[in-house]
mmCIF file of C-alpha atoms in Angstrom:
data_model
loop_
_atom_site.group_PDB
_atom_site.id
_atom_site.type_symbol
_atom_site.label_atom_id
_atom_site.label_comp_id
_atom_site.label_asym_id
_atom_site.label_seq_id
_atom_site.Cartn_x
_atom_site.Cartn_y
_atom_site.Cartn_z
ATOM 1 C CA MET A 26 -8.828 -6.222 17.511
ATOM 2 C CA SER A 27 -9.739 -2.838 16.091
ATOM 3 C CA LYS A 28 -8.980 -2.001 12.509
ATOM 4 C CA SER A 29 -7.174 1.228 11.665
ATOM 5 C CA ALA A 30 -6.598 3.103 8.431
ATOM 6 C CA GLN A 31 -4.085 5.881 7.903
ATOM 7 C CA PHE A 32 -4.689 8.208 4.951
ATOM 8 C CA TYR A 33 -1.713 10.298 3.822
ATOM 9 C CA LEU A 34 -2.447 13.655 2.166
ATOM 10 C CA LEU A 35 0.067 14.117 -0.639
ATOM 11 C CA ASN A 36 1.367 17.356 -2.087
ATOM 12 C CA ASN A 37 2.217 18.106 -5.727
ATOM 13 C CA GLU A 38 5.808 16.887 -5.462
ATOM 14 C CA GLN A 39 5.035 13.491 -3.935
ATOM 15 C CA LYS A 40 4.401 10.335 -5.924
ATOM 16 C CA THR A 41 2.106 7.767 -4.383
ATOM 17 C CA GLU A 42 4.385 4.928 -5.492
ATOM 18 C CA ASP A 43 7.450 6.480 -3.808
ATOM 19 C CA MET A 44 5.532 6.968 -0.579
ATOM 20 C CA ALA A 45 4.258 3.374 -0.727
ATOM 21 C CA CYS A 46 7.848 2.099 -1.030
ATOM 22 C CA ASP A 47 9.024 4.204 1.923
ATOM 23 C CA LEU A 48 6.082 3.187 4.131
ATOM 24 C CA ALA A 49 6.469 -0.489 3.202
ATOM 25 C CA ALA A 50 10.158 -0.297 4.154
ATOM 26 C CA SER A 51 9.290 1.366 7.478
ATOM 27 C CA ALA A 52 6.668 -1.288 8.276
ATOM 28 C CA TRP A 53 9.140 -4.054 7.372
ATOM 29 C CA ARG A 54 11.727 -2.567 9.759
ATOM 30 C CA LEU A 55 9.063 -2.843 12.483
ATOM 31 C CA GLY A 56 8.708 -6.553 11.691
ATOM 32 C CA LYS A 57 5.428 -6.224 9.792
ATOM 33 C CA ARG A 58 4.444 -8.251 6.742
ATOM 34 C CA VAL A 59 3.114 -5.951 4.009
ATOM 35 C CA LEU A 60 0.924 -6.335 0.934
ATOM 36 C CA ILE A 61 1.092 -3.482 -1.591
ATOM 37 C CA ALA A 62 -2.120 -3.678 -3.643
ATOM 38 C CA CYS A 63 -1.550 -1.964 -7.003
ATOM 39 C CA GLU A 64 -4.149 -0.909 -9.536
ATOM 40 C CA THR A 65 -2.346 -2.503 -12.489
ATOM 41 C CA GLU A 66 0.369 -5.034 -13.176
ATOM 42 C CA GLN A 67 2.506 -2.223 -14.653
ATOM 43 C CA GLN A 68 2.251 -0.232 -11.423
ATOM 44 C CA ALA A 69 3.303 -3.385 -9.514
ATOM 45 C CA LEU A 70 6.295 -3.819 -11.833
ATOM 46 C CA ASP A 71 7.234 -0.144 -11.347
ATOM 47 C CA ILE A 72 7.154 -0.513 -7.550
ATOM 48 C CA ASP A 73 9.156 -3.734 -7.765
ATOM 49 C CA GLU A 74 11.781 -1.902 -9.823
ATOM 50 C CA ALA A 75 11.783 1.085 -7.432
ATOM 51 C CA LEU A 76 12.421 -1.228 -4.487
ATOM 52 C CA TRP A 77 15.306 -2.881 -6.351
ATOM 53 C CA GLN A 78 16.815 0.560 -7.113
ATOM 54 C CA ARG A 79 17.124 1.512 -3.434
ATOM 55 C CA GLU A 80 20.600 1.868 -1.934
ATOM 56 C CA PRO A 81 21.974 -1.429 -0.539
ATOM 57 C CA GLU A 82 21.470 -0.292 3.074
ATOM 58 C CA GLU A 83 17.871 0.662 2.210
ATOM 59 C CA PHE A 84 17.032 -2.653 0.521
ATOM 60 C CA VAL A 85 13.876 -4.475 1.637
ATOM 61 C CA PRO A 86 13.071 -8.083 0.691
ATOM 62 C CA HIS A 87 10.054 -8.182 -1.595
ATOM 63 C CA ASN A 88 8.446 -10.120 -4.417
ATOM 64 C CA LEU A 89 5.637 -9.871 -6.936
ATOM 65 C CA SER A 90 2.559 -12.029 -6.306
ATOM 66 C CA GLY A 91 2.980 -15.408 -7.914
ATOM 67 C CA GLU A 92 6.771 -15.254 -8.064
ATOM 68 C CA THR A 93 8.468 -18.388 -6.849
ATOM 69 C CA THR A 94 10.807 -17.603 -3.988
ATOM 70 C CA SER A 95 12.864 -19.884 -1.771
ATOM 71 C CA SER A 96 11.199 -18.385 1.299
ATOM 72 C CA PRO A 97 8.284 -15.969 1.714
ATOM 73 C CA THR A 98 9.265 -12.303 1.707
ATOM 74 C CA GLN A 99 7.955 -9.704 4.114
ATOM 75 C CA ILE A 100 6.707 -7.410 1.332
ATOM 76 C CA GLU A 101 4.510 -8.659 -1.479
ATOM 77 C CA ILE A 102 3.356 -6.562 -4.436
ATOM 78 C CA SER A 103 0.086 -7.560 -6.070
ATOM 79 C CA TRP A 104 -2.418 -6.038 -8.494
ATOM 80 C CA GLN A 105 -6.090 -6.403 -9.277
ATOM 81 C CA GLY A 106 -7.046 -10.009 -9.880
ATOM 82 C CA LYS A 107 -3.745 -11.277 -8.446
ATOM 83 C CA ARG A 108 -3.322 -11.965 -4.761
ATOM 84 C CA ASN A 109 -1.298 -14.449 -2.803
ATOM 85 C CA ALA A 110 -3.047 -15.997 0.192
ATOM 86 C CA GLN A 111 -0.163 -15.395 2.601
ATOM 87 C CA ARG A 112 -1.216 -13.635 5.770
ATOM 88 C CA ARG A 113 -0.020 -10.041 5.956
ATOM 89 C CA ASP A 114 -0.152 -7.402 8.715
ATOM 90 C CA VAL A 115 -0.436 -4.207 6.666
ATOM 91 C CA LEU A 116 -2.250 -3.427 3.419
ATOM 92 C CA ILE A 117 -0.905 -0.486 1.420
ATOM 93 C CA ASN A 118 -3.709 0.309 -0.986
ATOM 94 C CA LEU A 119 -2.885 1.888 -4.341
ATOM 95 C CA GLN A 120 -6.125 0.747 -5.966
ATOM 96 C CA GLN A 121 -8.891 3.187 -6.844
ATOM 97 C CA ARG A 122 -11.415 1.127 -4.873
ATOM 98 C CA LEU A 123 -11.009 -0.869 -1.700
ATOM 99 C CA PRO A 124 -9.957 -4.441 -2.465
ATOM 100 C CA ASP A 125 -12.634 -6.983 -1.545
ATOM 101 C CA TYR A 126 -10.190 -8.656 0.884
ATOM 102 C CA VAL A 127 -9.640 -5.460 2.923
ATOM 103 C CA SER A 128 -11.442 -6.972 5.932
ATOM 104 C CA SER A 129 -8.694 -9.597 6.313
ATOM 105 C CA PHE A 130 -6.316 -6.804 7.431
ATOM 106 C CA ASN A 131 -6.193 -4.852 10.682
ATOM 107 C CA GLN A 132 -4.042 -2.027 9.346
ATOM 108 C CA LEU A 133 -4.456 -0.113 6.080
ATOM 109 C CA ILE A 134 -2.395 2.655 4.531
ATOM 110 C CA ASP A 135 -3.971 4.740 1.766
ATOM 111 C CA PHE A 136 -3.253 8.009 -0.015
ATOM 112 C CA VAL A 137 -5.119 11.185 -0.929
ATOM 113 C CA PRO A 138 -3.542 12.629 -4.103
ATOM 114 C CA VAL A 139 -3.820 16.287 -5.100
ATOM 115 C CA GLU A 140 -5.659 15.575 -8.371
ATOM 116 C CA GLU A 141 -9.429 16.071 -7.871
ATOM 117 C CA ALA A 142 -10.727 12.853 -9.482
ATOM 118 C CA GLN A 143 -8.254 10.768 -7.453
ATOM 119 C CA LYS A 144 -9.074 12.752 -4.307
ATOM 120 C CA ALA A 145 -12.789 11.987 -4.779
ATOM 121 C CA LEU A 146 -12.000 8.255 -5.018
ATOM 122 C CA ALA A 147 -9.943 8.492 -1.814
ATOM 123 C CA ARG A 148 -12.876 10.184 -0.043
ATOM 124 C CA GLU A 149 -15.106 7.309 -1.148
ATOM 125 C CA ARG A 150 -12.666 4.733 0.270
ATOM 126 C CA TYR A 151 -12.493 6.724 3.512
ATOM 127 C CA LYS A 152 -16.283 6.794 3.746
ATOM 128 C CA GLN A 153 -16.552 3.034 3.116
ATOM 129 C CA LEU A 154 -14.014 2.257 5.828
ATOM 130 C CA ARG A 155 -15.817 4.530 8.288
ATOM 131 C CA GLU A 156 -19.061 2.671 7.547
ATOM 132 C CA LEU A 157 -17.225 -0.621 8.200
ATOM 133 C CA GLY A 158 -16.184 0.666 11.636
ATOM 134 C CA TRP A 159 -12.494 1.272 10.987
ATOM 135 C CA GLN A 160 -10.608 3.845 13.090
ATOM 136 C CA LEU A 161 -9.495 6.500 10.607
ATOM 137 C CA SER A 162 -6.778 9.121 10.695
ATOM 138 C CA THR A 163 -5.209 11.459 8.180
ATOM 139 C CA GLU A 164 -1.723 12.868 8.066
ATOM 140 C CA LYS A 165 -0.154 15.440 5.802
ATOM 141 C CA MET A 166 3.091 14.230 4.231
ATOM 142 C CA LEU A 167 5.975 16.622 4.750
#
């Protein structure tokens, strides 16, 4: 199975975390299991809170890595050094570098922020994935 990565080009008004929540919700509605890989535990907590703040009809089941739940949720939020071993379909990467477990996924979502230093890191991730043979595409967020 081929591996594909979608990079979203953000504009000044868009927050990466908000986009990650929306894309995770969309993937969940398609029946996909999602891992959101955050840079820090605080970022993971912020995304967890943002998902809880959604309107009831927009709610998506999710949990933080390591949380005890009665049944596995479709969306898991992790951060560097913390990862649950549950199999997931989609990796939403919010880390500055590619996680070392990226090859265990067939679909990756990543972001290209406006800020130059962050954009350079995104270009590096793009280049690494291309070298690994991933099919790459970019899309401008509206």
